[in-house]
Amino acid sequence: AHRYYGKVPTIDTSSRRLYHRCKRKWDWGSPLRQGLRAKKNGLPFVLGSLVHEALDAGYKRKPVDYGEMRSAYAELAEVQLDHYRAVHKPWASEAEQFDAALDLGRSMVAEYANWAPAQDDFEVLASEVEGLVPIFAPLPTDWNVTYVPDVIGLYYVRFDALLRDNTGRVWIMEHKTCERWWTPTMLALDEQMSAYSWACERILAEANEGVRVAGVLANFLLKHAVKDPPLLKDGSPTTALRRLAYTTADRYAGWVDRPRSRAEADALFTLRERERTEGHPTLRRVRVERSRHQIDQQGERILRDLLAMTAPDPDTAPSASFLCEGCVFKEHCVQAEAGDD
């Protein structure tokens, strides 16, 4: 596929999402169209990428090195902080926000490194997998066995790791930082997971590995730090469960080695039961399986999106939503809609 790079259009999941979310923003920002960028950058959002890179640093080691995840994050955060100060020259309030984001990421990576060893029941086949998958032109209605379809585009993918579980099934691993937990409906309908499964099978086919991908093993890291229990005036930990949403049972037990009251013992018991039934308060791992129908259907959707995005005169109408308020093109879009270009 790489021999076609630069000769045919390249799309990916992010560009497809943007195309469906707002065709005007896609038209203005996509390299396939006008490729515009904002002159003034706001506070850069780096938390997700730093967490990804830190976890990848640990999984690329053999055996997996969970301590390396913490070390890698510290190094990456320092480099990013120096770059941010030099390039963006932030105000004091912006610098505080950026420092807080880096501290949150440090806590998230440390908690994952403590939690993952007991959860990782797989072999890492490859980490930080990148690939370009050819997208072929639609077959003509009168095609025959001698017809060789043209490559009309490429699909770029990058996923965190390729795994084999203890039953021999192959999975794609993806780390996802999020503000709230994904619902089962979101997992069932997420196109990125289907597209990755489609692309991964084709990458393996080019390597003469006839492997079926079971789906995506998704690690969800909630953007909340695990906290020690709030303390009361007498120095004892609170027993109010509403204030312990991001406190693990182990953290609570550290303050109540020998429960001094029935309420503390009940709170510790409830936290352990919550983790047994619901899992860690800020970390979850979900196996998202993809059927043969879903994977094949995704290939058809990718082809349709490529044809629509590379059409001579594509639809570029805006789509109004709450996301408009944070869009870098907001003011220009309003002016364009009013006919004031």
Coordinates of C-alpha atoms in Angstrom, one line a residue:
A1 CA 0.0 0.0 0.0
H2 CA 2.9 2.4 0.7
R3 CA 3.8 2.7 -3.0
Y4 CA 0.5 4.5 -3.5
Y5 CA 1.1 7.1 -0.7
G6 CA 1.0 10.6 -2.1
K7 CA -0.5 9.4 -5.3
V8 CA -4.1 8.7 -4.1
P9 CA -6.1 10.4 -1.2
T10 CA -5.5 9.2 2.3
I11 CA -8.3 9.2 4.9
D12 CA -8.6 8.0 8.5
T13 CA -11.2 7.6 11.2
S14 CA -10.8 11.2 12.5
S15 CA -11.3 12.7 9.1
R16 CA -14.4 10.6 8.5
R17 CA -15.8 11.6 11.9
L18 CA -15.2 15.3 11.1
Y19 CA -16.8 14.9 7.7
H20 CA -20.0 13.5 9.2
R21 CA -20.0 15.9 12.2
C22 CA -19.7 19.1 10.2
K23 CA -18.9 19.2 6.5
R24 CA -17.9 22.8 6.5
K25 CA -15.3 22.4 9.2
W26 CA -14.0 19.3 7.3
D27 CA -13.9 21.4 4.0
W28 CA -11.9 24.2 5.6
G29 CA -9.6 22.0 7.8
S30 CA -9.0 18.8 5.8
P31 CA -5.7 18.5 3.8
L32 CA -7.9 17.0 1.1
R33 CA -9.7 20.3 0.8
Q34 CA -8.5 23.8 2.0
G35 CA -6.3 22.7 4.9
L36 CA -6.8 25.8 6.9
R37 CA -5.5 26.2 10.5
A38 CA -6.3 28.7 13.2
K39 CA -3.7 31.6 13.5
K40 CA -4.0 31.6 17.3
N41 CA -3.8 28.4 19.2
G42 CA -5.6 28.0 22.5
L43 CA -4.5 25.8 25.4
P44 CA -3.2 22.6 23.8
F45 CA -4.9 19.4 24.9
V46 CA -2.1 17.0 25.4
L47 CA -3.3 14.8 28.2
G48 CA -4.7 11.9 26.0
S49 CA -1.6 11.7 23.8
L50 CA 0.8 11.7 26.7
V51 CA -1.1 9.0 28.5
H52 CA -1.1 6.9 25.3
E53 CA 2.6 7.3 24.7
A54 CA 3.5 6.5 28.3
L55 CA 1.4 3.3 28.3
D56 CA 2.8 2.3 24.9
A57 CA 6.4 2.7 26.3
G58 CA 5.6 0.0 28.8
Y59 CA 3.9 -2.4 26.5
K60 CA 6.7 -2.3 23.9
R61 CA 9.1 -3.8 26.4
K62 CA 9.4 -7.6 26.7
P63 CA 8.2 -8.4 29.3
V64 CA 5.8 -5.5 29.8
D65 CA 7.5 -2.9 32.0
Y66 CA 4.9 -1.2 34.1
G67 CA 7.5 1.0 35.8
E68 CA 8.5 2.3 32.4
M69 CA 5.0 3.7 32.0
R70 CA 5.6 6.0 35.0
S71 CA 9.1 7.0 33.9
A72 CA 8.1 7.6 30.3
Y73 CA 5.3 9.9 31.4
A74 CA 7.6 12.0 33.6
E75 CA 10.0 12.5 30.7
L76 CA 7.3 13.2 28.1
A77 CA 5.5 15.6 30.4
E78 CA 8.7 17.6 31.1
V79 CA 9.4 17.9 27.4
Q80 CA 5.8 19.0 26.7
L81 CA 5.9 21.5 29.5
D82 CA 9.1 23.1 28.2
H83 CA 7.7 23.3 24.7
Y84 CA 4.4 24.8 25.9
R85 CA 6.2 27.5 27.8
A86 CA 8.5 28.4 25.0
V87 CA 6.0 28.4 22.1
H88 CA 2.7 29.5 23.7
K89 CA 4.1 31.9 26.4
P90 CA 1.0 31.3 28.5
W91 CA -0.6 33.6 31.1
A92 CA -0.3 32.4 34.7
S93 CA -3.9 31.1 34.7
E94 CA -3.2 29.1 31.5
A95 CA 0.0 27.7 32.9
E96 CA -1.8 26.5 36.0
Q97 CA -4.4 24.7 33.9
F98 CA -1.7 23.0 31.9
D99 CA 0.2 22.0 35.0
A100 CA -3.0 20.6 36.5
A101 CA -3.6 18.6 33.3
L102 CA -0.1 17.1 33.5
D103 CA -0.5 16.2 37.1
L104 CA -3.8 14.5 36.3
G105 CA -2.1 12.5 33.6
R106 CA 0.7 11.5 36.0
S107 CA -1.9 10.2 38.4
M108 CA -3.8 8.3 35.7
V109 CA -0.7 6.5 34.4
A110 CA 0.5 5.6 37.9
E111 CA -2.9 4.1 38.8
Y112 CA -3.0 2.1 35.5
A113 CA 0.5 0.8 36.2
N114 CA -0.6 -0.5 39.6
W115 CA -3.9 -1.9 38.3
A116 CA -2.8 -3.5 34.9
P117 CA -0.5 -6.4 36.1
A118 CA -3.4 -8.3 37.6
Q119 CA -5.5 -7.7 34.5
D120 CA -3.1 -8.4 31.6
D121 CA -3.7 -12.0 30.6
F122 CA -2.4 -11.7 27.1
E123 CA 0.8 -11.8 24.9
V124 CA 1.7 -8.5 23.2
L125 CA 2.5 -9.4 19.6
A126 CA 3.3 -5.8 18.5
S127 CA 2.9 -2.3 19.9
E128 CA 2.2 1.0 18.3
V129 CA 1.0 -0.6 15.0
E130 CA 0.7 1.8 12.0
G131 CA -0.5 0.9 8.6
L132 CA -1.9 2.1 5.3
V133 CA -4.7 -0.1 3.8
P134 CA -5.6 0.2 0.1
I135 CA -9.1 1.1 -0.8
F136 CA -10.2 -0.4 -4.1
A137 CA -12.6 1.1 -6.7
P138 CA -16.0 -0.5 -6.7
L139 CA -16.3 -3.5 -8.9
P140 CA -18.2 -3.0 -12.1
T141 CA -21.5 -4.8 -12.5
D142 CA -20.1 -6.9 -15.4
W143 CA -16.8 -7.7 -13.7
N144 CA -15.1 -11.1 -14.3
V145 CA -12.1 -13.0 -12.9
T146 CA -9.7 -11.0 -15.1
Y147 CA -10.7 -7.6 -13.7
V148 CA -8.1 -6.0 -11.4
P149 CA -9.6 -3.1 -9.4
D150 CA -7.7 0.2 -9.1
V151 CA -6.5 1.5 -5.8
I152 CA -8.3 4.8 -5.4
G153 CA -7.4 5.7 -1.8
L154 CA -5.6 4.7 1.4
Y155 CA -6.9 4.2 4.9
Y156 CA -4.4 5.2 7.7
V157 CA -4.7 3.4 11.1
R158 CA -2.6 3.5 14.2
F159 CA -3.5 1.4 17.2
D160 CA -1.8 0.9 20.5
A161 CA -1.0 -2.9 20.4
L162 CA -1.9 -6.2 18.8
L163 CA -2.5 -9.0 21.3
R164 CA -3.1 -12.7 21.6
D165 CA -5.2 -13.9 24.5
N166 CA -4.9 -17.1 26.4
T167 CA -7.4 -18.8 24.1
G168 CA -5.4 -17.9 20.9
R169 CA -7.7 -15.1 19.7
V170 CA -6.2 -11.9 18.4
W171 CA -7.3 -8.5 19.6
I172 CA -6.4 -4.9 19.0
M173 CA -5.7 -2.9 22.2
E174 CA -6.8 0.7 22.4
H175 CA -6.3 3.1 25.3
K176 CA -9.1 5.7 25.6
T177 CA -9.1 8.6 28.1
C178 CA -12.7 9.8 28.7
E179 CA -14.8 12.2 30.9
R180 CA -17.4 9.5 31.5
W181 CA -17.9 5.8 30.9
W182 CA -18.9 4.7 27.5
T183 CA -22.4 3.0 27.3
P184 CA -22.9 -0.4 25.7
T185 CA -24.7 1.3 22.8
M186 CA -21.7 3.5 22.1
L187 CA -19.4 0.4 22.2
A188 CA -21.7 -1.5 19.8
L189 CA -21.9 1.4 17.3
D190 CA -18.4 2.9 17.5
E191 CA -17.0 3.0 14.0
Q192 CA -13.3 3.4 15.0
M193 CA -13.3 -0.1 16.6
S194 CA -14.9 -1.6 13.5
A195 CA -12.6 0.3 11.1
Y196 CA -9.5 -0.9 13.1
S197 CA -10.7 -4.5 12.9
W198 CA -11.2 -4.2 9.2
A199 CA -7.9 -2.5 8.6
C200 CA -5.9 -4.9 10.9
E201 CA -7.2 -8.0 9.1
R202 CA -6.0 -6.5 5.8
I203 CA -2.6 -5.5 7.2
L204 CA -2.1 -9.1 8.4
A205 CA -3.3 -10.5 5.1
E206 CA -0.6 -8.5 3.3
A207 CA 1.9 -10.1 5.7
N208 CA 0.5 -13.6 4.7
E209 CA -1.0 -14.0 8.2
G210 CA -4.5 -15.4 7.7
V211 CA -5.7 -14.1 11.1
R212 CA -9.3 -13.1 12.0
V213 CA -9.5 -10.3 14.5
A214 CA -11.8 -10.9 17.4
G215 CA -12.3 -7.2 18.1
V216 CA -10.9 -4.4 20.3
L217 CA -9.7 -4.7 23.9
A218 CA -10.4 -1.2 25.1
N219 CA -8.8 0.3 28.2
F220 CA -10.9 3.2 29.5
L221 CA -9.1 5.7 31.7
L222 CA -11.4 8.2 33.4
K223 CA -10.0 11.7 33.6
H224 CA -10.2 11.7 37.4
A225 CA -7.4 11.1 39.9
V226 CA -7.8 8.4 42.5
K227 CA -8.1 10.2 45.8
D228 CA -7.5 9.5 49.4
P229 CA -10.7 9.6 51.5
P230 CA -11.6 13.1 52.8
L231 CA -10.8 13.4 56.5
L232 CA -13.1 14.7 59.2
K233 CA -12.2 17.2 61.9
D234 CA -11.1 14.4 64.2
G235 CA -8.7 13.0 61.5
S236 CA -10.8 10.0 60.7
P237 CA -11.8 9.2 57.0
T238 CA -15.3 10.1 55.9
T239 CA -17.9 7.3 55.7
A240 CA -20.1 9.2 53.3
L241 CA -20.0 7.1 50.1
R242 CA -21.0 10.1 47.9
R243 CA -17.6 11.6 48.8
L244 CA -15.7 8.3 48.0
A245 CA -16.6 8.1 44.3
Y246 CA -12.9 8.1 43.3
T247 CA -11.5 6.4 46.3
T248 CA -10.4 2.7 46.0
A249 CA -10.9 0.2 48.7
D250 CA -7.1 -0.1 49.1
R251 CA -6.8 3.7 49.6
Y252 CA -9.5 3.7 52.2
A253 CA -8.0 0.7 53.9
G254 CA -4.7 2.6 54.2
W255 CA -6.5 5.0 56.5
V256 CA -8.5 2.3 58.4
D257 CA -6.2 -0.6 59.0
R258 CA -8.3 -1.5 62.0
P259 CA -11.7 0.1 61.6
R260 CA -12.5 2.3 64.6
S261 CA -16.2 2.3 64.0
R262 CA -18.9 0.3 62.5
A263 CA -19.5 3.0 59.9
E264 CA -15.9 2.9 58.7
A265 CA -16.1 -0.9 58.5
D266 CA -19.3 -0.7 56.5
A267 CA -17.8 1.9 54.2
L268 CA -14.7 -0.3 53.5
F269 CA -16.9 -3.3 52.9
T270 CA -19.1 -1.3 50.5
L271 CA -16.1 -0.1 48.5
R272 CA -14.7 -3.6 48.2
E273 CA -18.2 -4.8 47.0
R274 CA -18.4 -1.9 44.5
E275 CA -15.0 -2.9 43.0
R276 CA -16.0 -6.5 42.9
T277 CA -19.2 -5.8 41.0
E278 CA -18.4 -2.6 39.1
G279 CA -14.6 -2.6 38.9
H280 CA -12.0 0.1 39.5
P281 CA -13.6 3.6 40.0
T282 CA -11.4 5.2 37.2
L283 CA -10.2 2.2 35.1
R284 CA -12.2 -0.3 33.0
R285 CA -11.3 -2.9 30.4
V286 CA -13.9 -3.9 27.9
R287 CA -13.6 -6.6 25.2
V288 CA -15.6 -5.2 22.2
E289 CA -16.2 -8.0 19.7
R290 CA -16.8 -7.4 16.0
S291 CA -18.7 -9.8 13.9
R292 CA -17.9 -10.7 10.3
H293 CA -20.9 -8.7 9.1
Q294 CA -19.7 -5.6 11.1
I295 CA -16.1 -5.8 9.7
D296 CA -17.2 -6.3 6.1
Q297 CA -19.8 -3.6 6.4
Q298 CA -17.2 -1.2 7.6
G299 CA -15.2 -1.7 4.5
E300 CA -18.2 -0.7 2.4
R301 CA -18.7 2.4 4.5
I302 CA -15.1 3.5 4.2
L303 CA -15.4 3.2 0.4
R304 CA -18.6 5.3 0.3
D305 CA -17.0 8.0 2.6
L306 CA -13.9 8.1 0.4
L307 CA -16.0 8.6 -2.8
A308 CA -18.0 11.3 -1.1
M309 CA -15.0 13.1 0.4
T310 CA -13.1 13.1 -3.0
A311 CA -16.1 14.1 -5.2
P312 CA -15.5 17.1 -7.4
D313 CA -18.2 19.2 -5.6
P314 CA -18.9 17.7 -2.2
D315 CA -21.5 18.9 0.2
T316 CA -19.9 21.4 2.6
A317 CA -23.0 22.7 4.5
P318 CA -22.4 23.4 8.2
S319 CA -24.0 21.4 11.0
A320 CA -25.0 23.4 14.0
S321 CA -24.4 21.9 17.4
F322 CA -23.0 22.7 20.9
L323 CA -19.6 21.8 19.5
C324 CA -19.7 25.0 17.4
E325 CA -18.8 27.1 20.5
G326 CA -15.4 25.5 20.7
C327 CA -14.7 25.5 17.0
V328 CA -11.7 27.5 15.7
F329 CA -13.7 28.5 12.6
K330 CA -16.8 29.7 14.6
E331 CA -16.7 33.4 13.7
H332 CA -15.7 32.8 10.1
C333 CA -18.5 30.2 9.7
V334 CA -21.1 32.7 10.9
Q335 CA -19.8 35.3 8.5
A336 CA -19.8 32.8 5.6
E337 CA -23.3 31.8 6.4
A338 CA -24.4 35.4 6.3
G339 CA -22.7 35.8 2.9
D340 CA -19.9 38.0 4.3
D341 CA -16.8 36.2 3.0

